[in-house]
Short mmCIF file of C-alpha atoms in Angstrom, two decimals:
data_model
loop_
_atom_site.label_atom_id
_atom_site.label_comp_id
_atom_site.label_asym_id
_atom_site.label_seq_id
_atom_site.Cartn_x
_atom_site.Cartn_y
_atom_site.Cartn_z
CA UNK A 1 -27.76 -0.49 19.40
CA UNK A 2 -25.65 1.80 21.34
CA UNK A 3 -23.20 4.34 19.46
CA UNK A 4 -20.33 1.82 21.55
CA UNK A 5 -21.40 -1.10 20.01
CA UNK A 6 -22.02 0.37 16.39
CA UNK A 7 -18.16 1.59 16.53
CA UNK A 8 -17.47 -2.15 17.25
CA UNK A 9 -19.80 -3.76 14.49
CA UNK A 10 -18.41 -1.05 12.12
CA UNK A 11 -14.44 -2.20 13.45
CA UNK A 12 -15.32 -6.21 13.06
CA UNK A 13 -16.59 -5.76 9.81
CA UNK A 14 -13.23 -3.74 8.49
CA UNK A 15 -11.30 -6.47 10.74
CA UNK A 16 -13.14 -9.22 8.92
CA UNK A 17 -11.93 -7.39 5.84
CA UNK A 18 -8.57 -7.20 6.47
CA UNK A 19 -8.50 -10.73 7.48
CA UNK A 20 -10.11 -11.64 4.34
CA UNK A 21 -8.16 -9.49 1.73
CA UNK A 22 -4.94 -10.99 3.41
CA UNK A 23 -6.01 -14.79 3.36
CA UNK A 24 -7.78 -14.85 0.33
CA UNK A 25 -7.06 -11.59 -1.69
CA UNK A 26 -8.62 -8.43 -2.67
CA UNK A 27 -11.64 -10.17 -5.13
CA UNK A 28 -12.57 -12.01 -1.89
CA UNK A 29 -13.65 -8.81 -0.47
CA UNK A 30 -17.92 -9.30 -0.96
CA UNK A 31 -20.19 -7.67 0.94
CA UNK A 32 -21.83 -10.78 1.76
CA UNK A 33 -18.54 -12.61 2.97
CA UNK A 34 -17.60 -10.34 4.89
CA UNK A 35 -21.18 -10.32 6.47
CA UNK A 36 -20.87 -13.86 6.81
CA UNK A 37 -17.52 -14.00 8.73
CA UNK A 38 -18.28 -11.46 10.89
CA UNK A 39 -21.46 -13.19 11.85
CA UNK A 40 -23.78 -10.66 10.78
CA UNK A 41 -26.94 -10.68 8.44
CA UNK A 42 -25.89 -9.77 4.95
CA UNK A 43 -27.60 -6.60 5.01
CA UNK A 44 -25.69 -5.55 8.23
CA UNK A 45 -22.61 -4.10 6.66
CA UNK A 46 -25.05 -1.39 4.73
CA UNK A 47 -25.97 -0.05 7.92
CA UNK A 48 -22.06 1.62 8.58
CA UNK A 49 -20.78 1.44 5.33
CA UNK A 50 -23.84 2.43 2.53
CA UNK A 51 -21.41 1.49 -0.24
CA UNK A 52 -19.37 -1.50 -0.94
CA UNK A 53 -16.57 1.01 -1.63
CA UNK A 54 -16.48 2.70 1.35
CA UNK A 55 -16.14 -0.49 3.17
CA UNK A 56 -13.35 -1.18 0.90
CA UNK A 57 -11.51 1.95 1.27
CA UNK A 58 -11.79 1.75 5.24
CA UNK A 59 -10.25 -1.90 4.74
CA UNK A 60 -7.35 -0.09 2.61
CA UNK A 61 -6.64 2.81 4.64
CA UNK A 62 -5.91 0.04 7.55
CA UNK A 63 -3.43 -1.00 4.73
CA UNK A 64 -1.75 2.34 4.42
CA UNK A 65 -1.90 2.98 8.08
CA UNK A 66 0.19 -0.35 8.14
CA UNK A 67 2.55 0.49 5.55
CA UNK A 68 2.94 4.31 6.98
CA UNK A 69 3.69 3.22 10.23
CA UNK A 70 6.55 0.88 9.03
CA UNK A 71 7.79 3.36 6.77
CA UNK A 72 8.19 6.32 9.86
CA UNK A 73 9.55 3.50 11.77
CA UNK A 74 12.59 2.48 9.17
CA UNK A 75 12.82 6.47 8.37
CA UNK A 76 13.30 6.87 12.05
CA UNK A 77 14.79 10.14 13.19
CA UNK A 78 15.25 11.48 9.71
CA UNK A 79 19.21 11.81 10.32
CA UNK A 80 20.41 9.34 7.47
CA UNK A 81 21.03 10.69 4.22
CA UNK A 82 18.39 11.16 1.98
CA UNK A 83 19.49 8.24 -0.42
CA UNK A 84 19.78 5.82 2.58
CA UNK A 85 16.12 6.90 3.53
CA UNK A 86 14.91 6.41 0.30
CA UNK A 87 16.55 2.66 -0.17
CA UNK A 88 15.32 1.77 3.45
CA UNK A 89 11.47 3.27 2.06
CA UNK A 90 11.64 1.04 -1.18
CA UNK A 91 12.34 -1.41 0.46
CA UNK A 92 10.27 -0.93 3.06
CA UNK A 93 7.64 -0.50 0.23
CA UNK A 94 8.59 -3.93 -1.77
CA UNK A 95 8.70 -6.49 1.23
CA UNK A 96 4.71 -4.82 2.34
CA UNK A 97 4.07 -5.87 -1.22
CA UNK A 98 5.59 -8.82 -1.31
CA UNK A 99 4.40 -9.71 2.11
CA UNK A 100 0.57 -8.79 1.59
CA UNK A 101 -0.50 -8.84 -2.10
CA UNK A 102 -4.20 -9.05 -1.30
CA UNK A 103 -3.52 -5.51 0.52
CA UNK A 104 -1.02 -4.33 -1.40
CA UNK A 105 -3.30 -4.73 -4.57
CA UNK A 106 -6.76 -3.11 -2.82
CA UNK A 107 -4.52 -0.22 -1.25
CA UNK A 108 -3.37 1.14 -5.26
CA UNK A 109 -7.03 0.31 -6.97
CA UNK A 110 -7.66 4.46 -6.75
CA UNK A 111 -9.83 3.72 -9.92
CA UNK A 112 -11.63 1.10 -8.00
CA UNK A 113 -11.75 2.75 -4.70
CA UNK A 114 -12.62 5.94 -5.92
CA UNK A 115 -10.07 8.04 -3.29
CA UNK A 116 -10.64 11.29 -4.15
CA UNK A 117 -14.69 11.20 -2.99
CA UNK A 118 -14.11 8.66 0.28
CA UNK A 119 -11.62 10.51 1.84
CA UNK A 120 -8.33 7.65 0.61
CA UNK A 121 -6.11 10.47 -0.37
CA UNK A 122 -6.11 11.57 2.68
CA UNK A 123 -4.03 8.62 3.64
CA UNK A 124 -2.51 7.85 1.19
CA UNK A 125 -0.96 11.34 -0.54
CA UNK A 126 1.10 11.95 2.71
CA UNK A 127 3.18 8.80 2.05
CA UNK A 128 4.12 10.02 -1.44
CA UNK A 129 4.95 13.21 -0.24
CA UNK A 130 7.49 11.98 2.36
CA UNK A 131 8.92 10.05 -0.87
CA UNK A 132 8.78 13.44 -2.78
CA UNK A 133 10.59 15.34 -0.27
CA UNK A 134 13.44 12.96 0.67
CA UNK A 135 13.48 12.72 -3.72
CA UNK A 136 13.99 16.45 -3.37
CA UNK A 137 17.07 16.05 -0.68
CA UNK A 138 18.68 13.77 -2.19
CA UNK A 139 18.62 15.34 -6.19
CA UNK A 140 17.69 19.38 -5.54
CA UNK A 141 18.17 19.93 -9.28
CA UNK A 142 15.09 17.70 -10.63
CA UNK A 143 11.60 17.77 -10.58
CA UNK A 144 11.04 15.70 -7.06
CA UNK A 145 7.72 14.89 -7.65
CA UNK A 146 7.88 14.14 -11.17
CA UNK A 147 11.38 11.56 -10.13
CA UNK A 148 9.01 10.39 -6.84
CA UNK A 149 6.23 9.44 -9.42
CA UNK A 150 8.56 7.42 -11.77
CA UNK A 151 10.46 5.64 -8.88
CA UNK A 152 6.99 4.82 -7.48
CA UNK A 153 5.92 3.61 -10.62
CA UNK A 154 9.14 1.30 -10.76
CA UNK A 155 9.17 0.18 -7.50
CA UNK A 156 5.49 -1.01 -7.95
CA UNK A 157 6.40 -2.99 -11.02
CA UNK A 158 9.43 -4.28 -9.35
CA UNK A 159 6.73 -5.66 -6.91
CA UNK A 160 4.05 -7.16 -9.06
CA UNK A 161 6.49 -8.77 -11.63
CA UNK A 162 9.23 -10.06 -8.48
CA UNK A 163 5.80 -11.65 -6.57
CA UNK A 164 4.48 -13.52 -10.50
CA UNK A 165 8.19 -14.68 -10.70
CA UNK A 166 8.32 -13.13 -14.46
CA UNK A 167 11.90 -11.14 -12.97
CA UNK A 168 13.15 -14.28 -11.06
CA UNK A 169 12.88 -16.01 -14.65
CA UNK A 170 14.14 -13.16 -16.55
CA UNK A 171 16.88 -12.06 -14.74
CA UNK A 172 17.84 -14.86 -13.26
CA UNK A 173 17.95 -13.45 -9.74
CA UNK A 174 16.98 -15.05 -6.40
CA UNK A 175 17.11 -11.52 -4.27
CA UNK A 176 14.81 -8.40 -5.72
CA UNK A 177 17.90 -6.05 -3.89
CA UNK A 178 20.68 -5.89 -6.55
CA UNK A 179 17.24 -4.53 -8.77
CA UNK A 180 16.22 -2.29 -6.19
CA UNK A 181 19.80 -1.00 -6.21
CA UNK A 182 19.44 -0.24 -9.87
CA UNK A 183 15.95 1.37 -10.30
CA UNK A 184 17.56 3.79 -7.18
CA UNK A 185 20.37 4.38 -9.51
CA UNK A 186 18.40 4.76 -12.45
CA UNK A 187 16.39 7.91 -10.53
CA UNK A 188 18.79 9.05 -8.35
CA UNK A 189 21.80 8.61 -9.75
CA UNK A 190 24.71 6.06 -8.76
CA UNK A 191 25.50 6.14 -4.90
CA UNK A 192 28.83 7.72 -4.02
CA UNK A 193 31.74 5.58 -3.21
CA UNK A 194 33.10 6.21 0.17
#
């Protein structure tokens, strides 16, 4: 097999992932199934990826190359305020959630995926730090990475309890934006009235 068509067996397979993880969810994602959709013996998928996690983590770095290109794309040219490119990132960052939980749920499974060793920081770290620094812009006097961390932390709950319906039923809301407005008031501070 050429080093062309190994690049191509290697992209199916991560394809056939992706496909999978977003039709069927992130416990879906089996060696074997994936070998099977992609038309491939079962073994086959050893061959590029040795590991079953590092077949997973290329399947969620497509996620977070997803979710980083719609995040530079809403942050645009950088010359809205920092709180109006931190509301336009969350929710950015809620309706990917909302939109692909299978994703979504693979992409934040560090413990699972083990990041640090197959090279997921790498894409993931750089869209917490453009969190962290528009955090920093908009409140100078805190801790930005410390605030980033909690509203993170926040906005993924939002996410996860908004898509089981447990903060449609306890809040009685239909939208997840008036609580969006209020975890960015709760770690930035209330917006200022024009």
């Amino acid at each position: 097999m050429s080093d062309a068509e190994a690049a191509g067996l290697r992209d199916r397979l991560v394809d056939v992932g992706v496909e999978l993880v977003a039709s069927e969810g992130a416990q879906a994602l089996t060696l074997r199934e994936i070998a099977r959709r992609a038309g491939v013996s079962h073994g086959a998928p050893r061959r590029y990826f040795p590991t079953h996690l590092e077949l997973l983590s290329a399947i969620a770095r497509r996620g977070f190359a997803d979710l980083g290109e719609r995040a530079s794309a809403v942050i645009g040219d950088g010359s809205a305020s920092p709180r109006a490119q931190v509301t336009t990132l969350s929710r950015t960052y809620l309706e990917f959630a909302l939109d692909n939980p299978g994703m979504y749920e693979l992409m934040f499974r560090h413990d699972l995926l083990e990041s640090g060793h197959l090279g997921l920081r790498d894409t993931s770290l750089p869209l917490f730090g453009v969190l962290v620094e528009l955090v920093g812009r908009a409140r100078p006097e805190v801790d930005a990475r410390r605030v980033a961390g909690a509203l993170w932390a926040n906005l993924h709950g939002l996410a996860q309890l908004w898509r089981w319906g447990s903060l449609q039923l306890a809040t009685g809301a239909d939208d997840f934006v008036p609580l969006l407005r209020s975890v960015l008031d709760a770690h930035l501070g209330p917006e200022a009235a024009l």
